[in-house]
Amino acid sequence: MKDVEKTLREYRVIETRIEILQEQLKNIDDVGVSALDYTVDRVQTSNMSKPVEDIVLKKIEIEKEIYLAKHKLDIINKALSALDEEERQVIQMQVIEGKQWYKLCSCLHLGETALREKKKRALGKIRTVLQ
């Protein structure tokens, strides 16, 4: 269960990472490299074009990292969709957002024991989906 919780705790970090990478990509585009066709294979050129090649390679690297991060979020979202509404709220609030149990009890109008059981059941479902 700890591995599933770890994956879920990364959710907000992944979202933030995507935002940062998208900003870096925008900054690269603002430099004017976006007009180049960087989809072709890299070829040996003179040293004069090396800075442009480096920028293009950096852009490709950032785009790949964004793609992989979004893919990971999609997988987590699909796993969360397997939960009922209350289970999803418990996972969202306690695992992803890190809220204290007493706050969940207040928001969801359930006791801590019941919420812990819901969390355990939900993590089991998520683990099954992620396997």
PDB file of N, CA and C in Angstrom, residues 16-98:
ATOM      1  N   THR A  16       2.736  20.375 -10.828  1.00  0.00           N
ATOM      2  CA  THR A  16       3.614  21.545 -10.755  1.00  0.00           C
ATOM      3  C   THR A  16       4.769  21.415 -11.730  1.00  0.00           C
ATOM      4  N   ARG A  17       5.319  20.225 -11.831  1.00  0.00           N
ATOM      5  CA  ARG A  17       6.428  19.985 -12.767  1.00  0.00           C
ATOM      6  C   ARG A  17       5.993  20.247 -14.211  1.00  0.00           C
ATOM      7  N   ILE A  18       4.796  19.815 -14.562  1.00  0.00           N
ATOM      8  CA  ILE A  18       4.267  20.062 -15.904  1.00  0.00           C
ATOM      9  C   ILE A  18       4.168  21.562 -16.159  1.00  0.00           C
ATOM     10  N   GLU A  19       3.652  22.306 -15.189  1.00  0.00           N
ATOM     11  CA  GLU A  19       3.531  23.764 -15.345  1.00  0.00           C
ATOM     12  C   GLU A  19       4.900  24.405 -15.570  1.00  0.00           C
ATOM     13  N   ILE A  20       5.890  23.995 -14.803  1.00  0.00           N
ATOM     14  CA  ILE A  20       7.237  24.553 -14.934  1.00  0.00           C
ATOM     15  C   ILE A  20       7.827  24.211 -16.301  1.00  0.00           C
ATOM     16  N   LEU A  21       7.659  22.968 -16.713  1.00  0.00           N
ATOM     17  CA  LEU A  21       8.183  22.552 -18.018  1.00  0.00           C
ATOM     18  C   LEU A  21       7.492  23.298 -19.155  1.00  0.00           C
ATOM     19  N   GLN A  22       6.186  23.500 -19.037  1.00  0.00           N
ATOM     20  CA  GLN A  22       5.474  24.243 -20.071  1.00  0.00           C
ATOM     21  C   GLN A  22       5.963  25.692 -20.139  1.00  0.00           C
ATOM     22  N   GLU A  23       6.281  26.262 -19.006  1.00  0.00           N
ATOM     23  CA  GLU A  23       6.837  27.623 -18.980  1.00  0.00           C
ATOM     24  C   GLU A  23       8.215  27.647 -19.634  1.00  0.00           C
ATOM     25  N   GLN A  24       9.037  26.647 -19.353  1.00  0.00           N
ATOM     26  CA  GLN A  24      10.353  26.561 -20.006  1.00  0.00           C
ATOM     27  C   GLN A  24      10.201  26.429 -21.515  1.00  0.00           C
ATOM     28  N   LEU A  25       9.248  25.629 -21.945  1.00  0.00           N
ATOM     29  CA  LEU A  25       8.991  25.448 -23.370  1.00  0.00           C
ATOM     30  C   LEU A  25       8.548  26.767 -24.008  1.00  0.00           C
ATOM     31  N   LYS A  26       7.697  27.484 -23.309  1.00  0.00           N
ATOM     32  CA  LYS A  26       7.242  28.789 -23.807  1.00  0.00           C
ATOM     33  C   LYS A  26       8.420  29.748 -23.940  1.00  0.00           C
ATOM     34  N   ASN A  27       9.321  29.726 -22.967  1.00  0.00           N
ATOM     35  CA  ASN A  27      10.496  30.600 -23.029  1.00  0.00           C
ATOM     36  C   ASN A  27      11.385  30.249 -24.215  1.00  0.00           C
ATOM     37  N   ILE A  28      11.518  28.965 -24.497  1.00  0.00           N
ATOM     38  CA  ILE A  28      12.306  28.549 -25.656  1.00  0.00           C
ATOM     39  C   ILE A  28      11.625  29.041 -26.930  1.00  0.00           C
ATOM     40  N   ASP A  29      10.315  28.887 -26.997  1.00  0.00           N
ATOM     41  CA  ASP A  29       9.573  29.342 -28.177  1.00  0.00           C
ATOM     42  C   ASP A  29       9.697  30.851 -28.364  1.00  0.00           C
ATOM     43  N   ASP A  30       9.731  31.582 -27.256  1.00  0.00           N
ATOM     44  CA  ASP A  30       9.860  33.032 -27.341  1.00  0.00           C
ATOM     45  C   ASP A  30      11.190  33.455 -27.950  1.00  0.00           C
ATOM     46  N   VAL A  31      12.191  32.593 -27.839  1.00  0.00           N
ATOM     47  CA  VAL A  31      13.495  32.885 -28.422  1.00  0.00           C
ATOM     48  C   VAL A  31      13.436  32.822 -29.945  1.00  0.00           C
ATOM     49  N   GLY A  32      12.481  32.072 -30.488  1.00  0.00           N
ATOM     50  CA  GLY A  32      12.305  32.015 -31.930  1.00  0.00           C
ATOM     51  C   GLY A  32      12.730  30.723 -32.573  1.00  0.00           C
ATOM     52  N   VAL A  33      13.000  29.716 -31.794  1.00  0.00           N
ATOM     53  CA  VAL A  33      13.442  28.434 -32.329  1.00  0.00           C
ATOM     54  C   VAL A  33      12.247  27.639 -32.853  1.00  0.00           C
ATOM     55  N   SER A  34      11.042  27.999 -32.485  1.00  0.00           N
ATOM     56  CA  SER A  34       9.869  27.206 -32.846  1.00  0.00           C
ATOM     57  C   SER A  34       9.653  27.108 -34.350  1.00  0.00           C
ATOM     58  N   ALA A  35      10.243  27.994 -35.137  1.00  0.00           N
ATOM     59  CA  ALA A  35      10.060  27.946 -36.589  1.00  0.00           C
ATOM     60  C   ALA A  35      10.892  26.845 -37.236  1.00  0.00           C
ATOM     61  N   LEU A  36      11.826  26.275 -36.510  1.00  0.00           N
ATOM     62  CA  LEU A  36      12.663  25.216 -37.059  1.00  0.00           C
ATOM     63  C   LEU A  36      11.934  23.884 -37.054  1.00  0.00           C
ATOM     64  N   ASP A  37      12.294  23.023 -38.009  1.00  0.00           N
ATOM     65  CA  ASP A  37      11.759  21.671 -38.032  1.00  0.00           C
ATOM     66  C   ASP A  37      12.752  20.771 -37.311  1.00  0.00           C
ATOM     67  N   TYR A  38      12.453  20.442 -36.063  1.00  0.00           N
ATOM     68  CA  TYR A  38      13.367  19.643 -35.252  1.00  0.00           C
ATOM     69  C   TYR A  38      12.913  18.190 -35.161  1.00  0.00           C
ATOM     70  N   THR A  39      11.970  17.812 -35.995  1.00  0.00           N
ATOM     71  CA  THR A  39      11.475  16.440 -35.945  1.00  0.00           C
ATOM     72  C   THR A  39      12.348  15.485 -36.736  1.00  0.00           C
ATOM     73  N   VAL A  40      13.231  16.016 -37.575  1.00  0.00           N
ATOM     74  CA  VAL A  40      14.109  15.153 -38.346  1.00  0.00           C
ATOM     75  C   VAL A  40      15.276  14.714 -37.486  1.00  0.00           C
ATOM     76  N   ASP A  41      15.939  13.648 -37.916  1.00  0.00           N
ATOM     77  CA  ASP A  41      17.086  13.144 -37.163  1.00  0.00           C
ATOM     78  C   ASP A  41      18.188  14.183 -37.124  1.00  0.00           C
ATOM     79  N   ARG A  42      18.922  14.175 -36.039  1.00  0.00           N
ATOM     80  CA  ARG A  42      20.049  15.088 -35.882  1.00  0.00           C
ATOM     81  C   ARG A  42      21.153  14.686 -36.860  1.00  0.00           C
ATOM     82  N   VAL A  43      21.694  15.661 -37.541  1.00  0.00           N
ATOM     83  CA  VAL A  43      22.782  15.412 -38.482  1.00  0.00           C
ATOM     84  C   VAL A  43      23.992  16.220 -38.055  1.00  0.00           C
ATOM     85  N   GLN A  44      25.150  15.761 -38.466  1.00  0.00           N
ATOM     86  CA  GLN A  44      26.395  16.464 -38.146  1.00  0.00           C
ATOM     87  C   GLN A  44      26.447  17.768 -38.932  1.00  0.00           C
ATOM     88  N   THR A  45      26.637  18.845 -38.259  1.00  0.00           N
ATOM     89  CA  THR A  45      26.731  20.159 -38.905  1.00  0.00           C
ATOM     90  C   THR A  45      27.950  20.874 -38.369  1.00  0.00           C
ATOM     91  N   SER A  46      28.153  22.075 -38.849  1.00  0.00           N
ATOM     92  CA  SER A  46      29.283  22.862 -38.366  1.00  0.00           C
ATOM     93  C   SER A  46      29.040  23.312 -36.940  1.00  0.00           C
ATOM     94  N   ASN A  47      30.065  23.776 -36.287  1.00  0.00           N
ATOM     95  CA  ASN A  47      29.945  24.240 -34.911  1.00  0.00           C
ATOM     96  C   ASN A  47      29.098  25.506 -34.803  1.00  0.00           C
ATOM     97  N   MET A  48      28.916  26.207 -35.897  1.00  0.00           N
ATOM     98  CA  MET A  48      28.147  27.447 -35.858  1.00  0.00           C
ATOM     99  C   MET A  48      26.685  27.202 -35.488  1.00  0.00           C
ATOM    100  N   SER A  49      26.136  26.065 -35.881  1.00  0.00           N
ATOM    101  CA  SER A  49      24.729  25.799 -35.590  1.00  0.00           C
ATOM    102  C   SER A  49      24.538  25.005 -34.290  1.00  0.00           C
ATOM    103  N   LYS A  50      25.618  24.680 -33.603  1.00  0.00           N
ATOM    104  CA  LYS A  50      25.530  23.892 -32.377  1.00  0.00           C
ATOM    105  C   LYS A  50      24.610  24.536 -31.325  1.00  0.00           C
ATOM    106  N   PRO A  51      24.666  25.846 -31.088  1.00  0.00           N
ATOM    107  CA  PRO A  51      23.739  26.424 -30.094  1.00  0.00           C
ATOM    108  C   PRO A  51      22.270  26.209 -30.464  1.00  0.00           C
ATOM    109  N   VAL A  52      21.951  26.305 -31.745  1.00  0.00           N
ATOM    110  CA  VAL A  52      20.578  26.078 -32.179  1.00  0.00           C
ATOM    111  C   VAL A  52      20.204  24.615 -31.974  1.00  0.00           C
ATOM    112  N   GLU A  53      21.101  23.722 -32.327  1.00  0.00           N
ATOM    113  CA  GLU A  53      20.848  22.292 -32.114  1.00  0.00           C
ATOM    114  C   GLU A  53      20.627  21.998 -30.636  1.00  0.00           C
ATOM    115  N   ASP A  54      21.435  22.599 -29.788  1.00  0.00           N
ATOM    116  CA  ASP A  54      21.290  22.381 -28.346  1.00  0.00           C
ATOM    117  C   ASP A  54      19.919  22.854 -27.850  1.00  0.00           C
ATOM    118  N   ILE A  55      19.471  23.986 -28.356  1.00  0.00           N
ATOM    119  CA  ILE A  55      18.163  24.513 -27.958  1.00  0.00           C
ATOM    120  C   ILE A  55      17.056  23.584 -28.436  1.00  0.00           C
ATOM    121  N   VAL A  56      17.180  23.128 -29.666  1.00  0.00           N
ATOM    122  CA  VAL A  56      16.177  22.229 -30.221  1.00  0.00           C
ATOM    123  C   VAL A  56      16.145  20.912 -29.447  1.00  0.00           C
ATOM    124  N   LEU A  57      17.307  20.381 -29.111  1.00  0.00           N
ATOM    125  CA  LEU A  57      17.366  19.145 -28.333  1.00  0.00           C
ATOM    126  C   LEU A  57      16.773  19.341 -26.940  1.00  0.00           C
ATOM    127  N   LYS A  58      17.022  20.489 -26.349  1.00  0.00           N
ATOM    128  CA  LYS A  58      16.449  20.799 -25.038  1.00  0.00           C
ATOM    129  C   LYS A  58      14.925  20.848 -25.137  1.00  0.00           C
ATOM    130  N   LYS A  59      14.417  21.451 -26.219  1.00  0.00           N
ATOM    131  CA  LYS A  59      12.975  21.531 -26.425  1.00  0.00           C
ATOM    132  C   LYS A  59      12.374  20.130 -26.559  1.00  0.00           C
ATOM    133  N   ILE A  60      13.013  19.275 -27.314  1.00  0.00           N
ATOM    134  CA  ILE A  60      12.536  17.900 -27.476  1.00  0.00           C
ATOM    135  C   ILE A  60      12.537  17.177 -26.126  1.00  0.00           C
ATOM    136  N   GLU A  61      13.576  17.379 -25.350  1.00  0.00           N
ATOM    137  CA  GLU A  61      13.688  16.755 -24.025  1.00  0.00           C
ATOM    138  C   GLU A  61      12.554  17.222 -23.114  1.00  0.00           C
ATOM    139  N   ILE A  62      12.264  18.518 -23.126  1.00  0.00           N
ATOM    140  CA  ILE A  62      11.192  19.074 -22.297  1.00  0.00           C
ATOM    141  C   ILE A  62       9.838  18.529 -22.740  1.00  0.00           C
ATOM    142  N   GLU A  63       9.610  18.487 -24.048  1.00  0.00           N
ATOM    143  CA  GLU A  63       8.341  17.960 -24.567  1.00  0.00           C
ATOM    144  C   GLU A  63       8.150  16.505 -24.167  1.00  0.00           C
ATOM    145  N   LYS A  64       9.212  15.735 -24.202  1.00  0.00           N
ATOM    146  CA  LYS A  64       9.133  14.330 -23.807  1.00  0.00           C
ATOM    147  C   LYS A  64       8.805  14.213 -22.322  1.00  0.00           C
ATOM    148  N   GLU A  65       9.442  15.033 -21.502  1.00  0.00           N
ATOM    149  CA  GLU A  65       9.185  14.988 -20.065  1.00  0.00           C
ATOM    150  C   GLU A  65       7.748  15.398 -19.748  1.00  0.00           C
ATOM    151  N   ILE A  66       7.230  16.401 -20.461  1.00  0.00           N
ATOM    152  CA  ILE A  66       5.829  16.807 -20.286  1.00  0.00           C
ATOM    153  C   ILE A  66       4.904  15.657 -20.654  1.00  0.00           C
ATOM    154  N   TYR A  67       5.185  15.018 -21.785  1.00  0.00           N
ATOM    155  CA  TYR A  67       4.361  13.892 -22.240  1.00  0.00           C
ATOM    156  C   TYR A  67       4.333  12.779 -21.188  1.00  0.00           C
ATOM    157  N   LEU A  68       5.500  12.411 -20.667  1.00  0.00           N
ATOM    158  CA  LEU A  68       5.577  11.334 -19.680  1.00  0.00           C
ATOM    159  C   LEU A  68       4.859  11.702 -18.381  1.00  0.00           C
ATOM    160  N   ALA A  69       4.997  12.959 -17.955  1.00  0.00           N
ATOM    161  CA  ALA A  69       4.336  13.406 -16.730  1.00  0.00           C
ATOM    162  C   ALA A  69       2.819  13.406 -16.905  1.00  0.00           C
ATOM    163  N   LYS A  70       2.350  13.881 -18.046  1.00  0.00           N
ATOM    164  CA  LYS A  70       0.908  13.865 -18.305  1.00  0.00           C
ATOM    165  C   LYS A  70       0.383  12.437 -18.372  1.00  0.00           C
ATOM    166  N   HIS A  71       1.163  11.552 -18.952  1.00  0.00           N
ATOM    167  CA  HIS A  71       0.771  10.148 -19.027  1.00  0.00           C
ATOM    168  C   HIS A  71       0.626   9.565 -17.614  1.00  0.00           C
ATOM    169  N   LYS A  72       1.564   9.899 -16.735  1.00  0.00           N
ATOM    170  CA  LYS A  72       1.502   9.400 -15.357  1.00  0.00           C
ATOM    171  C   LYS A  72       0.248   9.936 -14.650  1.00  0.00           C
ATOM    172  N   LEU A  73      -0.071  11.223 -14.869  1.00  0.00           N
ATOM    173  CA  LEU A  73      -1.289  11.785 -14.278  1.00  0.00           C
ATOM    174  C   LEU A  73      -2.534  11.102 -14.836  1.00  0.00           C
ATOM    175  N   ASP A  74      -2.535  10.804 -16.121  1.00  0.00           N
ATOM    176  CA  ASP A  74      -3.678  10.109 -16.728  1.00  0.00           C
ATOM    177  C   ASP A  74      -3.897   8.759 -16.075  1.00  0.00           C
ATOM    178  N   ILE A  75      -2.814   8.034 -15.833  1.00  0.00           N
ATOM    179  CA  ILE A  75      -2.919   6.716 -15.193  1.00  0.00           C
ATOM    180  C   ILE A  75      -3.485   6.864 -13.781  1.00  0.00           C
ATOM    181  N   ILE A  76      -2.987   7.841 -13.037  1.00  0.00           N
ATOM    182  CA  ILE A  76      -3.493   8.064 -11.678  1.00  0.00           C
ATOM    183  C   ILE A  76      -4.971   8.433 -11.725  1.00  0.00           C
ATOM    184  N   ASN A  77      -5.355   9.316 -12.658  1.00  0.00           N
ATOM    185  CA  ASN A  77      -6.761   9.721 -12.773  1.00  0.00           C
ATOM    186  C   ASN A  77      -7.659   8.545 -13.126  1.00  0.00           C
ATOM    187  N   LYS A  78      -7.189   7.665 -13.987  1.00  0.00           N
ATOM    188  CA  LYS A  78      -7.979   6.480 -14.326  1.00  0.00           C
ATOM    189  C   LYS A  78      -8.146   5.580 -13.105  1.00  0.00           C
ATOM    190  N   ALA A  79      -7.088   5.447 -12.321  1.00  0.00           N
ATOM    191  CA  ALA A  79      -7.184   4.643 -11.100  1.00  0.00           C
ATOM    192  C   ALA A  79      -8.172   5.279 -10.121  1.00  0.00           C
ATOM    193  N   LEU A  80      -8.136   6.593 -10.003  1.00  0.00           N
ATOM    194  CA  LEU A  80      -9.061   7.290  -9.101  1.00  0.00           C
ATOM    195  C   LEU A  80     -10.507   7.155  -9.566  1.00  0.00           C
ATOM    196  N   SER A  81     -10.705   7.031 -10.866  1.00  0.00           N
ATOM    197  CA  SER A  81     -12.073   6.907 -11.386  1.00  0.00           C
ATOM    198  C   SER A  81     -12.712   5.571 -11.010  1.00  0.00           C
ATOM    199  N   ALA A  82     -11.917   4.616 -10.559  1.00  0.00           N
ATOM    200  CA  ALA A  82     -12.449   3.319 -10.133  1.00  0.00           C
ATOM    201  C   ALA A  82     -13.070   3.393  -8.733  1.00  0.00           C
ATOM    202  N   LEU A  83     -12.891   4.515  -8.066  1.00  0.00           N
ATOM    203  CA  LEU A  83     -13.386   4.671  -6.698  1.00  0.00           C
ATOM    204  C   LEU A  83     -14.780   5.274  -6.687  1.00  0.00           C
ATOM    205  N   ASP A  84     -15.521   5.004  -5.610  1.00  0.00           N
ATOM    206  CA  ASP A  84     -16.783   5.728  -5.457  1.00  0.00           C
ATOM    207  C   ASP A  84     -16.456   7.137  -4.943  1.00  0.00           C
ATOM    208  N   GLU A  85     -17.446   7.985  -4.922  1.00  0.00           N
ATOM    209  CA  GLU A  85     -17.234   9.409  -4.611  1.00  0.00           C
ATOM    210  C   GLU A  85     -16.593   9.618  -3.237  1.00  0.00           C
ATOM    211  N   GLU A  86     -17.076   8.920  -2.237  1.00  0.00           N
ATOM    212  CA  GLU A  86     -16.549   9.093  -0.882  1.00  0.00           C
ATOM    213  C   GLU A  86     -15.104   8.612  -0.788  1.00  0.00           C
ATOM    214  N   GLU A  87     -14.808   7.467  -1.408  1.00  0.00           N
ATOM    215  CA  GLU A  87     -13.434   6.955  -1.412  1.00  0.00           C
ATOM    216  C   GLU A  87     -12.503   7.940  -2.114  1.00  0.00           C
ATOM    217  N   ARG A  88     -12.973   8.487  -3.222  1.00  0.00           N
ATOM    218  CA  ARG A  88     -12.162   9.453  -3.975  1.00  0.00           C
ATOM    219  C   ARG A  88     -11.881  10.699  -3.128  1.00  0.00           C
ATOM    220  N   GLN A  89     -12.892  11.150  -2.394  1.00  0.00           N
ATOM    221  CA  GLN A  89     -12.704  12.316  -1.522  1.00  0.00           C
ATOM    222  C   GLN A  89     -11.671  12.027  -0.441  1.00  0.00           C
ATOM    223  N   VAL A  90     -11.740  10.847   0.152  1.00  0.00           N
ATOM    224  CA  VAL A  90     -10.778  10.481   1.201  1.00  0.00           C
ATOM    225  C   VAL A  90      -9.362  10.472   0.624  1.00  0.00           C
ATOM    226  N   ILE A  91      -9.181   9.842  -0.530  1.00  0.00           N
ATOM    227  CA  ILE A  91      -7.854   9.776  -1.145  1.00  0.00           C
ATOM    228  C   ILE A  91      -7.382  11.170  -1.537  1.00  0.00           C
ATOM    229  N   GLN A  92      -8.270  11.944  -2.147  1.00  0.00           N
ATOM    230  CA  GLN A  92      -7.911  13.303  -2.563  1.00  0.00           C
ATOM    231  C   GLN A  92      -7.479  14.149  -1.360  1.00  0.00           C
ATOM    232  N   MET A  93      -8.303  14.144  -0.341  1.00  0.00           N
ATOM    233  CA  MET A  93      -8.045  15.029   0.795  1.00  0.00           C
ATOM    234  C   MET A  93      -6.908  14.526   1.686  1.00  0.00           C
ATOM    235  N   GLN A  94      -6.882  13.238   1.978  1.00  0.00           N
ATOM    236  CA  GLN A  94      -5.904  12.743   2.944  1.00  0.00           C
ATOM    237  C   GLN A  94      -4.560  12.423   2.294  1.00  0.00           C
ATOM    238  N   VAL A  95      -4.573  11.733   1.165  1.00  0.00           N
ATOM    239  CA  VAL A  95      -3.309  11.300   0.567  1.00  0.00           C
ATOM    240  C   VAL A  95      -2.715  12.378  -0.330  1.00  0.00           C
ATOM    241  N   ILE A  96      -3.506  12.872  -1.274  1.00  0.00           N
ATOM    242  CA  ILE A  96      -2.974  13.830  -2.249  1.00  0.00           C
ATOM    243  C   ILE A  96      -2.752  15.203  -1.615  1.00  0.00           C
ATOM    244  N   GLU A  97      -3.748  15.682  -0.863  1.00  0.00           N
ATOM    245  CA  GLU A  97      -3.633  17.013  -0.261  1.00  0.00           C
ATOM    246  C   GLU A  97      -2.970  16.992   1.109  1.00  0.00           C
ATOM    247  N   GLY A  98      -2.898  15.832   1.741  1.00  0.00           N
ATOM    248  CA  GLY A  98      -2.223  15.703   3.029  1.00  0.00           C
ATOM    249  C   GLY A  98      -2.991  16.266   4.212  1.00  0.00           C
TER     250      GLY A  98
END
